[in-house]
Amino acid sequence: MLQAMLPEYPNIKVAASHVAKFPGAAEDCRAAMENILLAHPEIDGVWGAWDELTMGAVQAVIAAGRDDITCVGIDGNKSTFDAIRSGGPFKMTVAPDWEGGVYLAVTELEERLWKGEPPTQQQFYIDIPIVTIHNCPPAGWFYGEWVEAGMPAEPK
């Protein structure tokens, strides 16, 4: 995913990458990030393929006292929102509407495939909002619940 986007952003240089080991991915990513910070002190950003991995890197960044590093991830879970609200290095995540995606798939299955009809489309697209400290839901809320309750989806 990241590799597909990098050609559009020639100023972004990848200093290092790490493939997480499971189980214990967050701890593994923390250890890897500690080593990356030692080998590449010039680093100023971290992208994680999902928030659990990013959280491990965030822990290493905090332990190193590096408040100049911005960390971003993908998932939008409650612990991520806690980290974003804290004002630390975890600055942004994207919060896919997993329930909305499942709803679209099940609806298509029910309305078309079980009736022997072809699908109306091959792909479905759902909104995947960017969540920062400016539109982060309060503690205990998932992003979708927050928006459904009528709270702001866009930054203030």
XYZ file of N, CA and C in Angstrom:
468
model
N 0.826 -1.177 0.000
C 0.000 0.000 0.000
C 0.880 1.255 0.000
N 1.792 1.340 0.937
C 2.685 2.497 0.990
C 3.525 2.585 -0.277
N 4.054 1.467 -0.732
C 4.903 1.463 -1.927
C 4.155 1.993 -3.146
N 2.854 1.741 -3.215
C 2.067 2.224 -4.347
C 1.923 3.743 -4.333
N 1.958 4.347 -3.155
C 1.765 5.787 -3.037
C 3.065 6.592 -3.112
N 4.175 5.982 -2.774
C 5.434 6.729 -2.687
C 5.829 7.475 -3.960
N 5.614 6.937 -5.159
C 5.997 7.700 -6.351
C 5.308 9.063 -6.455
N 4.147 9.206 -5.839
C 3.435 10.483 -5.870
C 4.023 11.498 -4.889
N 4.890 11.046 -3.996
C 5.468 11.905 -2.963
C 6.985 11.734 -2.943
N 7.675 12.314 -3.919
C 9.120 12.085 -4.039
C 9.941 12.618 -2.865
N 9.387 13.506 -2.048
C 10.134 14.032 -0.903
C 10.124 13.084 0.292
N 9.300 12.057 0.247
C 9.280 11.077 1.334
C 10.332 10.020 1.046
N 11.227 9.856 1.978
C 12.281 8.837 1.873
C 12.043 7.788 2.954
N 12.077 6.534 2.574
C 11.899 5.441 3.527
C 13.270 5.091 4.097
N 13.443 5.348 5.388
C 14.717 5.063 6.048
C 14.835 3.587 6.387
N 13.719 2.964 6.732
C 13.721 1.552 7.120
C 12.291 1.044 7.091
N 12.154 -0.259 7.025
C 10.833 -0.879 7.130
C 10.974 -2.141 7.967
N 9.841 -2.612 8.442
C 9.848 -3.779 9.313
C 8.571 -4.572 9.074
N 8.699 -5.877 8.962
C 7.543 -6.769 8.870
C 7.320 -7.349 10.256
N 6.157 -7.087 10.815
C 5.859 -7.493 12.194
C 5.778 -9.002 12.334
N 6.160 -9.451 13.502
C 6.055 -10.874 13.846
C 4.844 -11.064 14.752
N 4.138 -12.143 14.537
C 2.947 -12.458 15.331
C 3.138 -13.793 16.015
N 2.587 -13.974 17.194
C 1.910 -12.974 18.024
C 2.906 -11.989 18.612
N 2.388 -10.985 19.283
C 3.235 -9.979 19.911
C 3.687 -8.886 18.970
N 2.846 -8.537 18.006
C 3.239 -7.571 16.979
C 3.587 -6.200 17.546
N 2.828 -5.709 18.508
C 3.112 -4.380 19.054
C 4.479 -4.358 19.730
N 4.772 -5.385 20.513
C 6.069 -5.463 21.191
C 7.202 -5.605 20.174
N 6.961 -6.407 19.149
C 7.954 -6.585 18.094
C 8.229 -5.261 17.384
N 7.177 -4.504 17.096
C 7.356 -3.226 16.408
C 8.020 -2.193 17.309
N 7.752 -2.272 18.604
C 8.451 -1.358 19.519
C 9.961 -1.626 19.470
N 10.350 -2.894 19.581
C 11.774 -3.249 19.543
C 12.402 -2.845 18.212
N 11.681 -3.090 17.119
C 12.202 -2.717 15.800
C 12.374 -1.204 15.696
N 11.400 -0.456 16.203
C 11.479 1.006 16.133
C 12.620 1.535 16.988
N 12.873 0.919 18.123
C 14.023 1.322 18.945
C 15.315 1.202 18.135
N 15.459 0.105 17.414
C 16.650 -0.093 16.576
C 16.690 0.874 15.396
N 15.540 1.123 14.804
C 15.467 2.053 13.671
C 15.865 3.456 14.118
N 15.404 3.867 15.286
C 15.755 5.201 15.787
C 17.258 5.340 16.022
N 17.885 4.273 16.474
C 19.340 4.309 16.669
C 20.083 4.378 15.336
N 19.606 3.622 14.363
C 20.277 3.568 13.062
C 19.969 4.780 12.185
N 18.805 5.397 12.397
C 18.354 6.504 11.542
C 17.814 7.645 12.400
N 18.667 8.355 13.091
C 18.179 9.419 13.975
C 17.488 10.566 13.231
N 17.658 10.622 11.920
C 17.037 11.686 11.130
C 15.548 11.447 10.874
N 15.047 10.306 11.249
C 13.662 9.946 10.960
C 12.702 10.968 11.572
N 11.652 11.341 10.818
C 10.686 12.301 11.351
C 9.238 11.849 11.185
N 9.041 10.636 10.673
C 7.685 10.129 10.516
C 7.647 8.616 10.515
N 6.512 8.080 10.964
C 6.299 6.631 10.999
C 4.913 6.343 10.447
N 4.846 5.397 9.536
C 3.572 4.909 9.021
C 3.464 3.440 9.385
N 2.339 3.058 9.990
C 2.097 1.665 10.320
C 0.917 1.137 9.529
N 1.024 -0.101 9.064
C -0.021 -0.703 8.240
C -1.323 -0.909 9.002
N -1.238 -0.954 10.310
C -2.433 -0.869 11.144
C -2.037 -0.367 12.514
N -3.042 0.070 13.258
C -2.775 0.821 14.479
C -2.035 0.038 15.552
N -2.262 -1.249 15.660
C -1.554 -2.033 16.679
C -0.043 -1.955 16.457
N 0.371 -2.067 15.218
C 1.796 -1.962 14.896
C 2.308 -0.549 15.158
N 1.527 0.422 14.744
C 1.917 1.810 14.955
C 2.069 2.102 16.441
N 1.194 1.529 17.266
C 1.253 1.769 18.705
C 2.589 1.294 19.287
N 3.113 0.190 18.796
C 4.430 -0.259 19.239
C 5.508 0.748 18.889
N 5.446 1.282 17.679
C 6.410 2.307 17.265
C 6.248 3.570 18.100
N 5.008 3.939 18.386
C 4.734 5.118 19.211
C 5.388 4.970 20.585
N 5.284 3.793 21.161
C 5.897 3.558 22.476
C 7.411 3.781 22.421
N 8.039 3.316 21.355
C 9.486 3.519 21.204
C 9.822 4.992 21.010
N 9.018 5.689 20.237
C 9.235 7.118 19.990
C 9.124 7.899 21.302
N 8.105 7.582 22.098
C 7.927 8.258 23.390
C 9.106 7.953 24.311
N 9.501 6.681 24.381
C 10.616 6.282 25.252
C 11.914 6.986 24.856
N 12.066 7.271 23.569
C 13.273 7.952 23.087
C 13.197 9.469 23.267
N 12.038 9.955 23.724
C 11.882 11.398 23.906
C 11.841 12.175 22.613
N 11.384 11.534 21.542
C 11.385 12.148 20.210
C 10.021 12.772 19.911
N 9.782 13.964 20.408
C 8.508 14.626 20.155
C 8.447 15.271 18.772
N 9.490 15.098 17.975
C 9.539 15.628 16.615
C 9.086 14.607 15.573
N 8.673 13.430 16.002
C 8.277 12.370 15.072
C 6.758 12.249 15.060
N 6.189 12.246 13.862
C 4.753 12.069 13.675
C 4.481 10.627 13.283
N 3.528 9.993 13.975
C 3.157 8.604 13.690
C 1.716 8.555 13.200
N 1.472 7.744 12.172
C 0.127 7.568 11.624
C -0.129 6.088 11.391
N -1.402 5.715 11.414
C -1.760 4.317 11.221
C -3.085 4.171 10.500
N -3.586 2.956 10.541
C -4.843 2.614 9.878
C -5.639 1.715 10.808
N -6.848 2.041 11.107
C -7.831 1.208 11.815
C -8.847 2.036 12.570
N -8.378 2.962 13.376
C -9.313 3.771 14.153
C -9.937 3.015 15.300
N -9.118 2.394 16.133
C -9.690 1.711 17.293
C -9.623 2.621 18.516
N -10.269 2.186 19.589
C -10.403 3.052 20.759
C -9.061 3.409 21.389
N -8.120 2.478 21.453
C -6.819 2.809 22.045
C -6.057 3.805 21.167
N -6.257 3.734 19.873
C -5.649 4.718 18.973
C -6.218 6.097 19.246
N -7.526 6.172 19.400
C -8.145 7.465 19.679
C -7.638 8.031 21.002
N -7.446 7.166 21.998
C -6.871 7.623 23.270
C -5.493 8.239 23.027
N -4.680 7.564 22.220
C -3.326 8.057 21.933
C -3.371 9.377 21.171
N -4.272 9.499 20.217
C -4.387 10.742 19.452
C -4.831 11.878 20.366
N -5.845 11.618 21.202
C -6.333 12.655 22.114
C -5.263 13.111 23.106
N -4.319 12.243 23.432
C -3.283 12.585 24.419
C -2.314 13.649 23.908
N -2.310 13.878 22.603
C -1.412 14.880 22.036
C 0.006 14.384 21.812
N 0.221 13.089 21.903
C 1.541 12.504 21.697
C 1.883 12.364 20.227
N 2.818 11.480 19.907
C 3.274 11.346 18.523
C 2.267 10.686 17.579
N 1.281 9.955 18.116
C 0.270 9.333 17.252
C -0.697 10.434 16.842
N -0.539 10.945 15.630
C -1.264 12.132 15.182
C -2.487 11.844 14.329
N -2.509 10.690 13.656
C -3.589 10.466 12.699
C -3.773 8.980 12.438
N -5.021 8.623 12.195
C -5.341 7.298 11.690
C -6.467 7.465 10.683
N -6.703 6.456 9.909
C -7.911 6.426 9.094
C -8.817 5.387 9.728
N -10.118 5.677 9.733
C -11.076 4.836 10.446
C -12.073 4.230 9.466
N -11.715 3.110 8.837
C -12.640 2.481 7.902
C -13.949 2.103 8.583
N -15.023 2.226 7.855
C -16.340 1.831 8.354
C -16.523 0.345 8.061
N -15.943 -0.490 8.925
C -16.005 -1.937 8.703
C -17.448 -2.417 8.674
N -18.285 -1.912 9.574
C -19.686 -2.331 9.609
C -20.402 -1.945 8.327
N -20.132 -0.731 7.828
C -20.748 -0.293 6.583
C -20.325 -1.152 5.406
N -19.062 -1.545 5.365
C -18.580 -2.425 4.302
C -19.230 -3.791 4.355
N -19.349 -4.334 5.551
C -20.014 -5.635 5.712
C -21.480 -5.517 5.318
N -22.123 -4.418 5.705
C -23.524 -4.206 5.349
C -23.696 -4.202 3.829
N -22.830 -3.491 3.121
C -22.915 -3.472 1.657
C -22.744 -4.867 1.069
N -21.783 -5.614 1.570
C -21.540 -6.964 1.052
C -22.725 -7.881 1.318
N -23.264 -7.841 2.522
C -24.398 -8.708 2.869
C -25.634 -8.305 2.081
N -25.852 -7.008 1.925
C -26.997 -6.538 1.145
C -26.899 -7.017 -0.295
N -25.723 -6.891 -0.879
C -25.522 -7.358 -2.257
C -25.749 -8.860 -2.344
N -25.222 -9.590 -1.383
C -25.404 -11.037 -1.356
C -26.881 -11.389 -1.295
N -27.595 -10.743 -0.403
C -29.015 -11.042 -0.225
C -29.844 -10.617 -1.432
N -29.608 -9.416 -1.928
C -30.448 -8.865 -2.984
C -30.132 -9.412 -4.369
N -28.933 -9.888 -4.582
C -28.555 -10.313 -5.927
C -28.176 -11.789 -6.017
N -27.124 -12.138 -5.354
C -26.538 -13.454 -5.574
C -27.456 -14.590 -5.158
N -28.134 -14.462 -4.028
C -29.019 -15.545 -3.597
C -30.238 -15.675 -4.502
N -30.527 -14.623 -5.262
C -31.634 -14.672 -6.211
C -31.165 -15.110 -7.594
N -29.884 -15.410 -7.704
C -29.337 -15.842 -8.981
C -29.047 -14.708 -9.937
N -29.064 -13.490 -9.463
C -28.793 -12.330 -10.306
C -27.315 -11.956 -10.203
N -26.776 -11.382 -11.254
C -25.371 -10.961 -11.185
C -25.224 -9.742 -10.271
N -24.048 -9.565 -9.718
C -23.818 -8.379 -8.883
C -23.999 -7.106 -9.693
N -24.417 -6.052 -9.030
C -24.593 -4.769 -9.721
C -23.258 -4.080 -9.967
N -22.271 -4.409 -9.167
C -20.938 -3.845 -9.359
C -19.913 -4.789 -8.757
N -18.694 -4.662 -9.218
C -17.624 -5.545 -8.759
C -16.935 -5.029 -7.502
N -16.998 -3.721 -7.284
C -16.349 -3.122 -6.119
C -17.299 -2.138 -5.467
N -17.165 -2.037 -4.163
C -17.920 -1.048 -3.403
C -16.924 -0.116 -2.730
N -17.254 1.132 -2.682
C -16.393 2.109 -2.031
C -17.127 2.693 -0.834
N -16.424 2.786 0.264
C -16.997 3.369 1.466
C -16.092 4.512 1.923
N -16.684 5.468 2.610
C -15.889 6.564 3.147
C -14.933 6.036 4.204
N -13.710 6.516 4.158
C -12.711 6.170 5.167
C -12.159 7.495 5.685
N -12.750 7.995 6.763
C -12.343 9.309 7.247
C -10.966 9.312 7.894
N -10.324 10.443 7.785
C -9.072 10.702 8.485
C -9.439 11.243 9.861
N -8.859 10.660 10.901
C -9.145 11.093 12.267
C -7.879 11.686 12.878
N -8.001 12.918 13.348
C -6.914 13.610 14.041
C -7.455 14.096 15.386
N -6.655 14.827 16.102
C -7.106 15.370 17.383
C -8.298 16.313 17.199
N -8.474 16.863 15.999
C -9.535 17.830 15.732
C -10.914 17.212 15.545
N -10.980 15.920 15.227
C -12.288 15.277 15.045
C -12.333 13.910 15.718
N -11.476 13.701 16.670
C -11.374 12.414 17.357
C -12.555 12.241 18.311
N -13.212 11.087 18.285
C -14.329 10.877 19.202
C -13.851 10.808 20.648
N -14.748 11.081 21.588
C -14.364 11.013 22.996
C -14.085 9.577 23.434
N -13.471 9.449 24.599
C -13.125 8.128 25.141
C -14.338 7.209 25.127
N -14.110 5.975 24.717
C -15.153 4.960 24.718
C -15.970 4.859 23.446
N -15.751 5.735 22.501
C -16.526 5.737 21.262
C -15.664 5.262 20.102
N -16.300 4.504 19.191
C -15.697 4.249 17.891
C -16.096 5.405 16.985
N -15.337 5.626 15.936
C -15.600 6.757 15.054
C -17.007 6.688 14.460
N -17.407 5.521 13.943
C -18.731 5.385 13.331
C -19.854 5.690 14.303
N -19.733 5.238 15.542
C -20.740 5.523 16.573
C -20.841 7.027 16.815
N -19.694 7.675 16.836
C -19.618 9.106 17.084
C -20.344 9.877 15.988
N -20.091 9.531 14.737
C -20.728 10.219 13.619
C -22.224 9.918 13.590
N -22.601 8.643 13.828
C -24.023 8.283 13.848
C -24.782 9.035 14.935
N -24.111 9.389 16.010
C -24.745 10.140 17.096
C -24.872 11.628 16.753
N -24.437 12.000 15.552
C -24.582 13.376 15.104
C -23.433 14.290 15.468
N -22.312 13.711 15.826
C -21.162 14.516 16.205
C -20.326 14.851 14.971
N -19.403 15.782 15.100
C -18.680 16.266 13.916
C -17.782 15.215 13.279
N -17.935 15.066 11.981
C -17.066 14.156 11.226
C -15.889 14.911 10.635
N -16.038 16.212 10.491
C -14.982 17.024 9.892
C -14.246 17.796 10.980
N -12.986 18.083 10.757
C -12.240 18.876 11.743
C -12.906 20.219 12.004
N -12.761 20.688 13.230
C -13.342 21.988 13.617
C -12.564 23.121 12.988
